[in-house]
PDB file of C-alpha atoms and ligand atoms in Angstrom:
ATOM      1  CA  UNK A   8       0.000   0.000   0.000  1.00  0.00           C
ATOM      2  CA  UNK A   9       1.311   3.426  -0.944  1.00  0.00           C
ATOM      3  CA  UNK A  10       1.828   6.089   1.690  1.00  0.00           C
ATOM      4  CA  UNK A  11      -0.908   8.209   0.052  1.00  0.00           C
ATOM      5  CA  UNK A  12      -3.291   5.402  -0.914  1.00  0.00           C
ATOM      6  CA  UNK A  13      -6.890   6.603  -1.086  1.00  0.00           C
ATOM      7  CA  UNK A  14      -5.962  10.281  -1.035  1.00  0.00           C
ATOM      8  CA  UNK A  15      -6.800  12.960  -3.584  1.00  0.00           C
ATOM      9  CA  UNK A  16      -4.163  15.669  -3.932  1.00  0.00           C
ATOM     10  CA  UNK A  17      -4.355  18.996  -5.764  1.00  0.00           C
ATOM     11  CA  UNK A  18      -0.945  20.395  -6.688  1.00  0.00           C
ATOM     12  CA  UNK A  19      -0.670  23.857  -8.218  1.00  0.00           C
ATOM     13  CA  UNK A  20       2.308  24.626 -10.411  1.00  0.00           C
ATOM     14  CA  UNK A  21       2.524  20.944 -11.293  1.00  0.00           C
ATOM     15  CA  UNK A  22       3.166  21.642 -14.961  1.00  0.00           C
ATOM     16  CA  UNK A  23       6.915  21.771 -14.414  1.00  0.00           C
ATOM     17  CA  UNK A  24       9.787  21.694 -11.933  1.00  0.00           C
ATOM     18  CA  UNK A  25       9.174  20.795  -8.309  1.00  0.00           C
ATOM     19  CA  UNK A  26       5.384  20.588  -8.743  1.00  0.00           C
ATOM     20  CA  UNK A  27       5.730  18.016 -11.517  1.00  0.00           C
ATOM     21  CA  UNK A  28       8.130  15.958  -9.392  1.00  0.00           C
ATOM     22  CA  UNK A  29       5.702  16.131  -6.460  1.00  0.00           C
ATOM     23  CA  UNK A  30       2.798  14.997  -8.644  1.00  0.00           C
ATOM     24  CA  UNK A  31       4.756  12.014  -9.917  1.00  0.00           C
ATOM     25  CA  UNK A  32       5.978  11.052  -6.432  1.00  0.00           C
ATOM     26  CA  UNK A  33       2.522  11.431  -4.853  1.00  0.00           C
ATOM     27  CA  UNK A  34       1.000   9.326  -7.587  1.00  0.00           C
ATOM     28  CA  UNK A  35       3.708   6.730  -7.004  1.00  0.00           C
ATOM     29  CA  UNK A  36       2.505   6.575  -3.391  1.00  0.00           C
ATOM     30  CA  UNK A  37      -1.067   5.907  -4.467  1.00  0.00           C
ATOM     31  CA  UNK A  38      -2.653   9.378  -4.553  1.00  0.00           C
ATOM     32  CA  UNK A  39      -4.954  10.471  -7.346  1.00  0.00           C
ATOM     33  CA  UNK A  40      -3.485  13.808  -8.358  1.00  0.00           C
ATOM     34  CA  UNK A  41      -4.952  16.966  -9.821  1.00  0.00           C
ATOM     35  CA  UNK A  42      -2.206  18.580 -11.831  1.00  0.00           C
ATOM     36  CA  UNK A  43      -2.967  22.291 -11.930  1.00  0.00           C
ATOM     37  CA  UNK A  44      -1.039  24.870 -13.887  1.00  0.00           C
ATOM     38  CA  UNK A  45      -1.392  28.051 -15.931  1.00  0.00           C
ATOM     39  CA  UNK A  46       0.484  26.208 -18.652  1.00  0.00           C
ATOM     40  CA  UNK A  47      -2.086  23.765 -20.059  1.00  0.00           C
ATOM     41  CA  UNK A  48       0.499  21.850 -22.074  1.00  0.00           C
ATOM     42  CA  UNK A  49       2.755  21.470 -19.033  1.00  0.00           C
ATOM     43  CA  UNK A  50      -0.138  20.162 -16.953  1.00  0.00           C
ATOM     44  CA  UNK A  51      -1.114  17.697 -19.677  1.00  0.00           C
ATOM     45  CA  UNK A  52       2.464  16.485 -19.947  1.00  0.00           C
ATOM     46  CA  UNK A  53       2.679  15.884 -16.186  1.00  0.00           C
ATOM     47  CA  UNK A  54      -0.634  14.001 -16.319  1.00  0.00           C
ATOM     48  CA  UNK A  55       0.702  11.936 -19.214  1.00  0.00           C
ATOM     49  CA  UNK A  56       3.841  11.059 -17.226  1.00  0.00           C
ATOM     50  CA  UNK A  57       1.714  10.051 -14.242  1.00  0.00           C
ATOM     51  CA  UNK A  58      -0.574   7.903 -16.403  1.00  0.00           C
ATOM     52  CA  UNK A  59       2.420   6.336 -18.148  1.00  0.00           C
ATOM     53  CA  UNK A  60       3.644   5.183 -14.728  1.00  0.00           C
ATOM     54  CA  UNK A  61       0.248   3.645 -13.960  1.00  0.00           C
ATOM     55  CA  UNK A  62      -1.229   6.497 -11.912  1.00  0.00           C
ATOM     56  CA  UNK A  63      -4.356   8.625 -12.163  1.00  0.00           C
ATOM     57  CA  UNK A  64      -4.084  12.356 -12.880  1.00  0.00           C
ATOM     58  CA  UNK A  65      -6.469  15.107 -13.915  1.00  0.00           C
ATOM     59  CA  UNK A  66      -4.834  18.068 -15.665  1.00  0.00           C
ATOM     60  CA  UNK A  67      -6.560  21.381 -14.924  1.00  0.00           C
ATOM     61  CA  UNK A  68      -5.702  24.817 -16.253  1.00  0.00           C
ATOM     62  CA  UNK A  69      -5.722  27.404 -13.467  1.00  0.00           C
ATOM     63  CA  UNK A  70      -4.605  30.940 -12.787  1.00  0.00           C
ATOM     64  CA  UNK A  71      -3.876  30.917  -9.067  1.00  0.00           C
ATOM     65  CA  UNK A  72      -4.010  34.730  -8.933  1.00  0.00           C
ATOM     66  CA  UNK A  73      -7.710  34.573  -9.828  1.00  0.00           C
ATOM     67  CA  UNK A  74      -9.923  33.401  -6.954  1.00  0.00           C
ATOM     68  CA  UNK A  75     -12.711  32.221  -9.270  1.00  0.00           C
ATOM     69  CA  UNK A  76     -10.224  30.096 -11.191  1.00  0.00           C
ATOM     70  CA  UNK A  77      -8.947  28.512  -7.948  1.00  0.00           C
ATOM     71  CA  UNK A  78     -12.537  27.833  -6.868  1.00  0.00           C
ATOM     72  CA  UNK A  79     -13.136  26.101 -10.210  1.00  0.00           C
ATOM     73  CA  UNK A  80      -9.984  24.019  -9.717  1.00  0.00           C
ATOM     74  CA  UNK A  81     -11.072  22.724  -6.322  1.00  0.00           C
ATOM     75  CA  UNK A  82     -14.587  22.059  -7.639  1.00  0.00           C
ATOM     76  CA  UNK A  83     -13.166  20.133 -10.600  1.00  0.00           C
ATOM     77  CA  UNK A  84     -11.020  17.995  -8.260  1.00  0.00           C
ATOM     78  CA  UNK A  85     -13.951  17.116  -6.031  1.00  0.00           C
ATOM     79  CA  UNK A  86     -16.261  16.468  -8.993  1.00  0.00           C
ATOM     80  CA  UNK A  87     -13.738  14.093 -10.575  1.00  0.00           C
ATOM     81  CA  UNK A  88     -12.529  12.213  -7.511  1.00  0.00           C
ATOM     82  CA  UNK A  89     -15.314  12.675  -4.942  1.00  0.00           C
ATOM     83  CA  UNK A  90     -13.319  14.515  -2.280  1.00  0.00           C
ATOM     84  CA  UNK A  91     -10.065  16.189  -1.342  1.00  0.00           C
ATOM     85  CA  UNK A  92      -7.378  15.332   1.224  1.00  0.00           C
ATOM     86  CA  UNK A  93      -4.246  17.227   0.204  1.00  0.00           C
ATOM     87  CA  UNK A  94      -3.620  20.684  -1.250  1.00  0.00           C
ATOM     88  CA  UNK A  95      -0.153  21.800  -2.299  1.00  0.00           C
ATOM     89  CA  UNK A  96      -0.061  25.555  -2.912  1.00  0.00           C
ATOM     90  CA  UNK A  97       3.110  25.436  -4.888  1.00  0.00           C
ATOM     91  CA  UNK A  98       2.996  28.245  -7.477  1.00  0.00           C
ATOM     92  CA  UNK A  99       5.187  31.214  -6.659  1.00  0.00           C
ATOM     93  CA  UNK A 100       8.184  33.281  -7.555  1.00  0.00           C
ATOM     94  CA  UNK A 101       9.107  36.783  -8.677  1.00  0.00           C
ATOM     95  CA  UNK A 102      10.942  38.231 -11.638  1.00  0.00           C
ATOM     96  CA  UNK A 103      14.600  38.570 -10.574  1.00  0.00           C
ATOM     97  CA  UNK A 104      15.103  41.369 -13.110  1.00  0.00           C
ATOM     98  CA  UNK A 105      12.555  43.653 -11.470  1.00  0.00           C
ATOM     99  CA  UNK A 106      12.456  42.350  -7.871  1.00  0.00           C
ATOM    100  CA  UNK A 107      15.514  44.351  -6.860  1.00  0.00           C
ATOM    101  CA  UNK A 108      16.610  46.251  -3.748  1.00  0.00           C
ATOM    102  CA  UNK A 109      14.444  48.643  -1.764  1.00  0.00           C
ATOM    103  CA  UNK A 110      15.143  51.746  -3.864  1.00  0.00           C
ATOM    104  CA  UNK A 111      15.176  50.077  -7.257  1.00  0.00           C
ATOM    105  CA  UNK A 112      12.475  47.458  -6.859  1.00  0.00           C
ATOM    106  CA  UNK A 113       9.463  47.680  -9.130  1.00  0.00           C
ATOM    107  CA  UNK A 114       6.383  48.174  -6.934  1.00  0.00           C
ATOM    108  CA  UNK A 115       4.206  46.591  -9.579  1.00  0.00           C
ATOM    109  CA  UNK A 116       6.362  43.472  -9.115  1.00  0.00           C
ATOM    110  CA  UNK A 117       5.691  43.634  -5.372  1.00  0.00           C
ATOM    111  CA  UNK A 118       1.937  43.587  -6.013  1.00  0.00           C
ATOM    112  CA  UNK A 119       2.383  40.733  -8.464  1.00  0.00           C
ATOM    113  CA  UNK A 120       4.404  38.833  -5.847  1.00  0.00           C
ATOM    114  CA  UNK A 121       1.634  39.256  -3.283  1.00  0.00           C
ATOM    115  CA  UNK A 122      -0.852  37.940  -5.784  1.00  0.00           C
ATOM    116  CA  UNK A 123       1.193  35.008  -7.117  1.00  0.00           C
ATOM    117  CA  UNK A 124       2.617  33.776  -3.801  1.00  0.00           C
ATOM    118  CA  UNK A 125       0.341  34.937  -0.994  1.00  0.00           C
ATOM    119  CA  UNK A 126      -3.152  35.517  -2.340  1.00  0.00           C
ATOM    120  CA  UNK A 127      -2.848  32.270  -4.318  1.00  0.00           C
ATOM    121  CA  UNK A 128      -2.106  30.360  -1.104  1.00  0.00           C
ATOM    122  CA  UNK A 129      -4.989  32.044   0.665  1.00  0.00           C
ATOM    123  CA  UNK A 130      -7.390  31.278  -2.196  1.00  0.00           C
ATOM    124  CA  UNK A 131      -6.336  27.640  -2.333  1.00  0.00           C
ATOM    125  CA  UNK A 132      -6.700  27.111   1.408  1.00  0.00           C
ATOM    126  CA  UNK A 133     -10.075  28.893   1.600  1.00  0.00           C
ATOM    127  CA  UNK A 134     -11.637  26.905  -1.193  1.00  0.00           C
ATOM    128  CA  UNK A 135     -10.120  23.560  -0.169  1.00  0.00           C
ATOM    129  CA  UNK A 136     -10.900  23.886   3.536  1.00  0.00           C
ATOM    130  CA  UNK A 137     -14.590  22.836   3.547  1.00  0.00           C
ATOM    131  CA  UNK A 138     -13.664  19.685   1.589  1.00  0.00           C
ATOM    132  CA  UNK A 139     -10.709  18.857   3.840  1.00  0.00           C
ATOM    133  CA  UNK A 140     -12.949  19.211   6.886  1.00  0.00           C
ATOM    134  CA  UNK A 141     -15.628  17.071   5.210  1.00  0.00           C
ATOM    135  CA  UNK A 142     -13.008  14.373   4.610  1.00  0.00           C
ATOM    136  CA  UNK A 143     -12.350  14.238   8.366  1.00  0.00           C
ATOM    137  CA  UNK A 144      -9.052  16.083   8.030  1.00  0.00           C
ATOM    138  CA  UNK A 145      -6.359  16.763   5.515  1.00  0.00           C
ATOM    139  CA  UNK A 146      -3.041  18.392   4.791  1.00  0.00           C
ATOM    140  CA  UNK A 147      -2.151  21.707   3.197  1.00  0.00           C
ATOM    141  CA  UNK A 148       1.451  22.072   2.068  1.00  0.00           C
ATOM    142  CA  UNK A 149       2.539  25.597   1.173  1.00  0.00           C
ATOM    143  CA  UNK A 150       5.745  26.379  -0.664  1.00  0.00           C
ATOM    144  CA  UNK A 151       7.744  29.165   0.970  1.00  0.00           C
ATOM    145  CA  UNK A 152      11.487  29.661   0.461  1.00  0.00           C
ATOM    146  CA  UNK A 153      14.689  30.219   2.404  1.00  0.00           C
ATOM    147  CA  UNK A 154      14.160  33.805   1.238  1.00  0.00           C
ATOM    148  CA  UNK A 155      11.566  33.993   4.028  1.00  0.00           C
ATOM    149  CA  UNK A 156      14.348  33.464   6.586  1.00  0.00           C
ATOM    150  CA  UNK A 157      17.351  35.458   5.413  1.00  0.00           C
ATOM    151  CA  UNK A 158      17.769  38.888   3.853  1.00  0.00           C
ATOM    152  CA  UNK A 159      19.242  39.305   0.408  1.00  0.00           C
ATOM    153  CA  UNK A 160      20.625  42.098  -1.744  1.00  0.00           C
ATOM    154  CA  UNK A 161      17.696  41.758  -4.157  1.00  0.00           C
ATOM    155  CA  UNK A 162      14.423  39.735  -4.055  1.00  0.00           C
ATOM    156  CA  UNK A 163      12.900  42.226  -1.618  1.00  0.00           C
ATOM    157  CA  UNK A 164       9.335  41.332  -2.631  1.00  0.00           C
ATOM    158  CA  UNK A 165      10.016  37.607  -2.796  1.00  0.00           C
ATOM    159  CA  UNK A 166      11.404  37.383   0.741  1.00  0.00           C
ATOM    160  CA  UNK A 167       8.592  39.472   2.202  1.00  0.00           C
ATOM    161  CA  UNK A 168       5.765  37.522   0.604  1.00  0.00           C
ATOM    162  CA  UNK A 169       7.308  34.124   1.354  1.00  0.00           C
ATOM    163  CA  UNK A 170       7.633  35.160   5.031  1.00  0.00           C
ATOM    164  CA  UNK A 171       3.940  36.049   4.878  1.00  0.00           C
ATOM    165  CA  UNK A 172       3.204  32.579   3.471  1.00  0.00           C
ATOM    166  CA  UNK A 173       4.886  31.102   6.579  1.00  0.00           C
ATOM    167  CA  UNK A 174       2.754  33.276   8.836  1.00  0.00           C
ATOM    168  CA  UNK A 175      -0.412  32.330   6.961  1.00  0.00           C
ATOM    169  CA  UNK A 176       0.585  28.666   7.309  1.00  0.00           C
ATOM    170  CA  UNK A 177       0.680  28.980  11.100  1.00  0.00           C
ATOM    171  CA  UNK A 178      -2.690  30.761  11.253  1.00  0.00           C
ATOM    172  CA  UNK A 179      -4.357  28.073   9.155  1.00  0.00           C
ATOM    173  CA  UNK A 180      -2.775  25.332  11.295  1.00  0.00           C
ATOM    174  CA  UNK A 181      -4.067  26.899  14.509  1.00  0.00           C
ATOM    175  CA  UNK A 182      -7.511  27.728  13.151  1.00  0.00           C
ATOM    176  CA  UNK A 183      -8.247  24.304  11.635  1.00  0.00           C
ATOM    177  CA  UNK A 184      -6.189  21.953  13.803  1.00  0.00           C
ATOM    178  CA  UNK A 185      -9.309  21.054  15.815  1.00  0.00           C
ATOM    179  CA  UNK A 186     -10.857  19.749  12.564  1.00  0.00           C
ATOM    180  CA  UNK A 187      -7.690  17.719  11.908  1.00  0.00           C
ATOM    181  CA  UNK A 188      -6.571  19.826   8.992  1.00  0.00           C
ATOM    182  CA  UNK A 189      -2.809  20.231   9.135  1.00  0.00           C
ATOM    183  CA  UNK A 190      -0.948  23.036   7.403  1.00  0.00           C
ATOM    184  CA  UNK A 191       2.800  23.187   6.941  1.00  0.00           C
ATOM    185  CA  UNK A 192       5.230  24.983   4.695  1.00  0.00           C
ATOM    186  CA  UNK A 193       8.436  23.993   2.980  1.00  0.00           C
ATOM    187  CA  UNK A 194      11.333  26.372   2.485  1.00  0.00           C
ATOM    188  CA  UNK A 195      13.370  25.054  -0.427  1.00  0.00           C
ATOM    189  CA  UNK A 196      16.880  26.320  -0.845  1.00  0.00           C
ATOM    190  CA  UNK A 197      18.452  26.387  -4.284  1.00  0.00           C
ATOM    191  CA  UNK A 198      16.796  23.751  -6.444  1.00  0.00           C
ATOM    192  CA  UNK A 199      17.766  23.086 -10.032  1.00  0.00           C
ATOM    193  CA  UNK A 200      14.539  23.705 -11.944  1.00  0.00           C
ATOM    194  CA  UNK A 201      13.948  25.460 -15.257  1.00  0.00           C
ATOM    195  CA  UNK A 202      13.072  28.622 -13.272  1.00  0.00           C
ATOM    196  CA  UNK A 203      16.493  28.698 -11.640  1.00  0.00           C
ATOM    197  CA  UNK A 204      18.548  27.505 -14.574  1.00  0.00           C
ATOM    198  CA  UNK A 205      16.966  30.016 -16.971  1.00  0.00           C
ATOM    199  CA  UNK A 206      17.369  33.015 -14.696  1.00  0.00           C
ATOM    200  CA  UNK A 207      20.719  32.656 -12.991  1.00  0.00           C
ATOM    201  CA  UNK A 208      24.172  32.875 -14.549  1.00  0.00           C
ATOM    202  CA  UNK A 209      26.497  29.906 -14.038  1.00  0.00           C
ATOM    203  CA  UNK A 210      28.661  31.943 -11.611  1.00  0.00           C
ATOM    204  CA  UNK A 211      25.663  32.444  -9.319  1.00  0.00           C
ATOM    205  CA  UNK A 212      24.813  28.734  -9.470  1.00  0.00           C
ATOM    206  CA  UNK A 213      28.406  27.959  -8.385  1.00  0.00           C
ATOM    207  CA  UNK A 214      28.211  30.444  -5.510  1.00  0.00           C
ATOM    208  CA  UNK A 215      24.923  28.874  -4.387  1.00  0.00           C
ATOM    209  CA  UNK A 216      26.657  25.492  -4.247  1.00  0.00           C
ATOM    210  CA  UNK A 217      29.487  26.969  -2.185  1.00  0.00           C
ATOM    211  CA  UNK A 218      26.893  28.355   0.250  1.00  0.00           C
ATOM    212  CA  UNK A 219      25.479  24.913   1.034  1.00  0.00           C
ATOM    213  CA  UNK A 220      26.801  22.582   3.724  1.00  0.00           C
ATOM    214  CA  UNK A 221      26.210  19.765   1.230  1.00  0.00           C
ATOM    215  CA  UNK A 222      28.305  19.929  -1.946  1.00  0.00           C
ATOM    216  CA  UNK A 223      25.350  19.994  -4.343  1.00  0.00           C
ATOM    217  CA  UNK A 224      22.114  21.820  -5.118  1.00  0.00           C
ATOM    218  CA  UNK A 225      18.698  20.256  -4.650  1.00  0.00           C
ATOM    219  CA  UNK A 226      16.646  18.445  -7.252  1.00  0.00           C
ATOM    220  CA  UNK A 227      12.877  18.838  -7.712  1.00  0.00           C
ATOM    221  CA  UNK A 228      12.532  15.333  -6.244  1.00  0.00           C
ATOM    222  CA  UNK A 229      14.314  16.398  -3.040  1.00  0.00           C
ATOM    223  CA  UNK A 230      11.483  18.849  -2.382  1.00  0.00           C
ATOM    224  CA  UNK A 231       8.853  16.470  -3.773  1.00  0.00           C
ATOM    225  CA  UNK A 232       9.780  13.789  -1.228  1.00  0.00           C
ATOM    226  CA  UNK A 233       9.265  16.298   1.590  1.00  0.00           C
ATOM    227  CA  UNK A 234       5.876  17.218   0.107  1.00  0.00           C
ATOM    228  CA  UNK A 235       4.922  13.529   0.089  1.00  0.00           C
ATOM    229  CA  UNK A 236       5.897  13.247   3.758  1.00  0.00           C
ATOM    230  CA  UNK A 237       3.850  16.318   4.720  1.00  0.00           C
ATOM    231  CA  UNK A 238       0.886  15.094   2.673  1.00  0.00           C
ATOM    232  CA  UNK A 239       0.966  11.643   4.270  1.00  0.00           C
ATOM    233  CA  UNK A 240      -0.265  10.496   7.661  1.00  0.00           C
ATOM    234  CA  UNK A 241       3.364   9.883   8.649  1.00  0.00           C
ATOM    235  CA  UNK A 242       3.419  13.587   9.547  1.00  0.00           C
ATOM    236  CA  UNK A 243       0.104  13.440  11.466  1.00  0.00           C
ATOM    237  CA  UNK A 244       1.619  15.179  14.541  1.00  0.00           C
ATOM    238  CA  UNK A 245       3.264  17.935  12.520  1.00  0.00           C
ATOM    239  CA  UNK A 246       1.427  21.180  11.864  1.00  0.00           C
ATOM    240  CA  UNK A 247       2.130  24.900  11.662  1.00  0.00           C
ATOM    241  CA  UNK A 248       5.775  24.211  10.860  1.00  0.00           C
ATOM    242  CA  UNK A 249       8.275  25.292   8.269  1.00  0.00           C
ATOM    243  CA  UNK A 250      10.533  22.513   6.991  1.00  0.00           C
ATOM    244  CA  UNK A 251      13.727  23.958   5.565  1.00  0.00           C
ATOM    245  CA  UNK A 252      15.054  21.775   2.753  1.00  0.00           C
ATOM    246  CA  UNK A 253      18.130  23.675   1.668  1.00  0.00           C
ATOM    247  CA  UNK A 254      21.256  21.503   1.710  1.00  0.00           C
ATOM    248  CA  UNK A 255      22.305  23.244   4.912  1.00  0.00           C
ATOM    249  CA  UNK A 256      22.355  26.725   3.348  1.00  0.00           C
ATOM    250  CA  UNK A 257      20.742  28.471   6.306  1.00  0.00           C
ATOM    251  CA  UNK A 258      22.517  26.283   8.885  1.00  0.00           C
ATOM    252  CA  UNK A 259      25.922  27.360   7.703  1.00  0.00           C
ATOM    253  CA  UNK A 260      27.872  30.330   9.052  1.00  0.00           C
ATOM    254  CA  UNK A 261      29.036  32.759   6.370  1.00  0.00           C
ATOM    255  CA  UNK A 262      32.570  32.065   7.643  1.00  0.00           C
ATOM    256  CA  UNK A 263      32.310  28.325   7.017  1.00  0.00           C
ATOM    257  CA  UNK A 264      33.448  28.218   3.359  1.00  0.00           C
ATOM    258  CA  UNK A 265      36.569  30.234   4.223  1.00  0.00           C
ATOM    259  CA  UNK A 266      37.328  28.127   7.300  1.00  0.00           C
ATOM    260  CA  UNK A 267      36.801  24.966   5.270  1.00  0.00           C
ATOM    261  CA  UNK A 268      39.384  26.196   2.764  1.00  0.00           C
ATOM    262  CA  UNK A 269      41.854  26.795   5.636  1.00  0.00           C
ATOM    263  CA  UNK A 270      41.504  23.289   7.117  1.00  0.00           C
ATOM    264  CA  UNK A 271      44.753  21.336   7.095  1.00  0.00           C
ATOM    265  CA  UNK A 272      45.043  18.450   4.638  1.00  0.00           C
TER     266      UNK A 272
HETATM  267  N1  NAD B 308      13.506  26.426  -7.700  1.00  0.00           N
HETATM  268  C1  NAD B 308      13.996  26.873  -6.552  1.00  0.00           C
HETATM  269  O1  NAD B 308      15.209  26.916  -6.328  1.00  0.00           O
HETATM  270  C2  NAD B 308      13.075  27.344  -5.484  1.00  0.00           C
HETATM  271  C3  NAD B 308      13.605  27.736  -4.237  1.00  0.00           C
HETATM  272  C4  NAD B 308      12.754  28.164  -3.243  1.00  0.00           C
HETATM  273  C5  NAD B 308      11.400  28.192  -3.473  1.00  0.00           C
HETATM  274  N2  NAD B 308      10.897  27.827  -4.690  1.00  0.00           N
HETATM  275  C6  NAD B 308       9.447  27.909  -4.874  1.00  0.00           C
HETATM  276  O2  NAD B 308       8.964  26.735  -5.515  1.00  0.00           O
HETATM  277  C7  NAD B 308       7.798  27.077  -6.264  1.00  0.00           C
HETATM  278  C8  NAD B 308       7.888  26.669  -7.730  1.00  0.00           C
HETATM  279  O3  NAD B 308       9.130  26.800  -8.154  1.00  0.00           O
HETATM  280  P1  NAD B 308       9.688  25.919  -9.324  1.00  0.00           P
HETATM  281  O4  NAD B 308      11.135  26.122  -9.212  1.00  0.00           O
HETATM  282  O5  NAD B 308       9.092  24.557  -9.317  1.00  0.00           O
HETATM  283  O6  NAD B 308       9.165  26.830 -10.563  1.00  0.00           O
HETATM  284  P2  NAD B 308       8.740  26.468 -12.027  1.00  0.00           P
HETATM  285  O7  NAD B 308       8.812  27.724 -12.792  1.00  0.00           O
HETATM  286  O8  NAD B 308       9.489  25.269 -12.504  1.00  0.00           O
HETATM  287  O9  NAD B 308       7.220  26.060 -11.854  1.00  0.00           O
HETATM  288  C9  NAD B 308       6.266  26.989 -11.593  1.00  0.00           C
HETATM  289  C10 NAD B 308       4.993  26.567 -12.297  1.00  0.00           C
HETATM  290  O10 NAD B 308       3.964  27.451 -11.918  1.00  0.00           O
HETATM  291  C11 NAD B 308       3.199  27.763 -13.059  1.00  0.00           C
HETATM  292  N3  NAD B 308       2.539  29.052 -12.874  1.00  0.00           N
HETATM  293  C12 NAD B 308       3.109  30.277 -12.959  1.00  0.00           C
HETATM  294  N4  NAD B 308       2.181  31.226 -12.750  1.00  0.00           N
HETATM  295  C13 NAD B 308       1.012  30.577 -12.538  1.00  0.00           C
HETATM  296  C14 NAD B 308      -0.315  31.010 -12.272  1.00  0.00           C
HETATM  297  N5  NAD B 308      -0.625  32.305 -12.160  1.00  0.00           N
HETATM  298  N6  NAD B 308      -1.264  30.072 -12.097  1.00  0.00           N
HETATM  299  C15 NAD B 308      -0.971  28.758 -12.208  1.00  0.00           C
HETATM  300  N7  NAD B 308       0.261  28.287 -12.458  1.00  0.00           N
HETATM  301  C16 NAD B 308       1.240  29.195 -12.621  1.00  0.00           C
HETATM  302  C17 NAD B 308       4.177  27.770 -14.211  1.00  0.00           C
HETATM  303  O11 NAD B 308       3.491  27.580 -15.441  1.00  0.00           O
HETATM  304  C18 NAD B 308       5.096  26.642 -13.817  1.00  0.00           C
HETATM  305  O12 NAD B 308       4.692  25.405 -14.380  1.00  0.00           O
HETATM  306  C19 NAD B 308       7.594  28.564  -6.109  1.00  0.00           C
HETATM  307  O13 NAD B 308       6.690  28.810  -5.065  1.00  0.00           O
HETATM  308  C20 NAD B 308       8.995  29.040  -5.765  1.00  0.00           C
HETATM  309  O14 NAD B 308       8.964  30.275  -5.097  1.00  0.00           O
HETATM  310  C21 NAD B 308      11.699  27.403  -5.699  1.00  0.00           C
END
C-alpha cells in the first residue's frame, strides 16, 4: 500500500519543476493527483507522465491569482474524484530582473508577488478547507522559500511575501487543527529547476553550491519527497511548521566556506 493510498491531492504549479516531481511522487505513493497549472500543455504532460507510470491524474488549467479560477480548480477535483485530502499551494516566484533592492524594486512586481505567492495560497486554502474538513481532516502544504528566513541584496518582494506565506501557514494550522486539517510549509533552498537555470548565470549557481553545507544543489525530487511526507499520515503530529530543505544553506555560518578552505590536509 502506498503512503498516500486513497488520497486525492491537488498540486498547483505541477506543470513543471518541483510541482511536476511532487505529482509524480505522490501518484507513485497511491494518490490520485490533480495537476494544476497556468500552462495547459505542461499540466497535460505531467498528467501523461503520471498515467504512463500507472497512476491517475487530472490536468486542470488554473490561474492561481484569480480566486474564481482557484474555486473552479477545487470544484473540478472534487467532482472528478469525490473529495479532497491534500492541497499543495506550490505556485510562486518573482521576476529577478525587477524584484531588486528597496530603492530600485518595481512596486508593480511587489503587487504581483503578493498575488502570485500569498493571495494564491490564501485562495487555495479557503476553497479547499470545507472539503478537507468534510473528509475528516487533511493536509495543506505551502511552498515558501529560504528567502523567508534570510535577507538578500535583491528579491525584496520575494522574501517578504514568502515570510507572509509562513505566517499564513501557522494561522491556518491553529484555526483548523481542531478539525484535523494540518498546514505546513516547505522552504526550499536552491533547487535546479527550469526557473532557476533560466534566470541565474552559471557563476551564481556555483556560488549557491558553495553556500550549502552539502556539496550539491537540490533536485525537484528532493522537495517532492518532503511534500509527500507532509501530505501523508506519517506527519500526522506535525502542523504549523516550516521545513527547511536547503542543503544546509541556512545552517551554515558565512565564515564556514573560508574556514573549510583553511583546514589542514
Ligand atoms: N527552484 C527553486 O530553487 C526554489 C527555491 C525556493 C522556493 N521555490 C518555490 O517553488 C515554487 C515553484 O518553483 P519551481 O522552481 O518549481 O518553478 P517552475 O517555474 O518550474 O514552476 C512553476 C509553475 O507554476 C506555473 N505558474 C506560474 N504562474 C502561474 C499562475 N498564475 N497560475 C498557475 N500556475 C502558474 C508555471 O506555469 C510553472 O509550471 C515557487 O513557489 C517558488 O517560489 C523554488
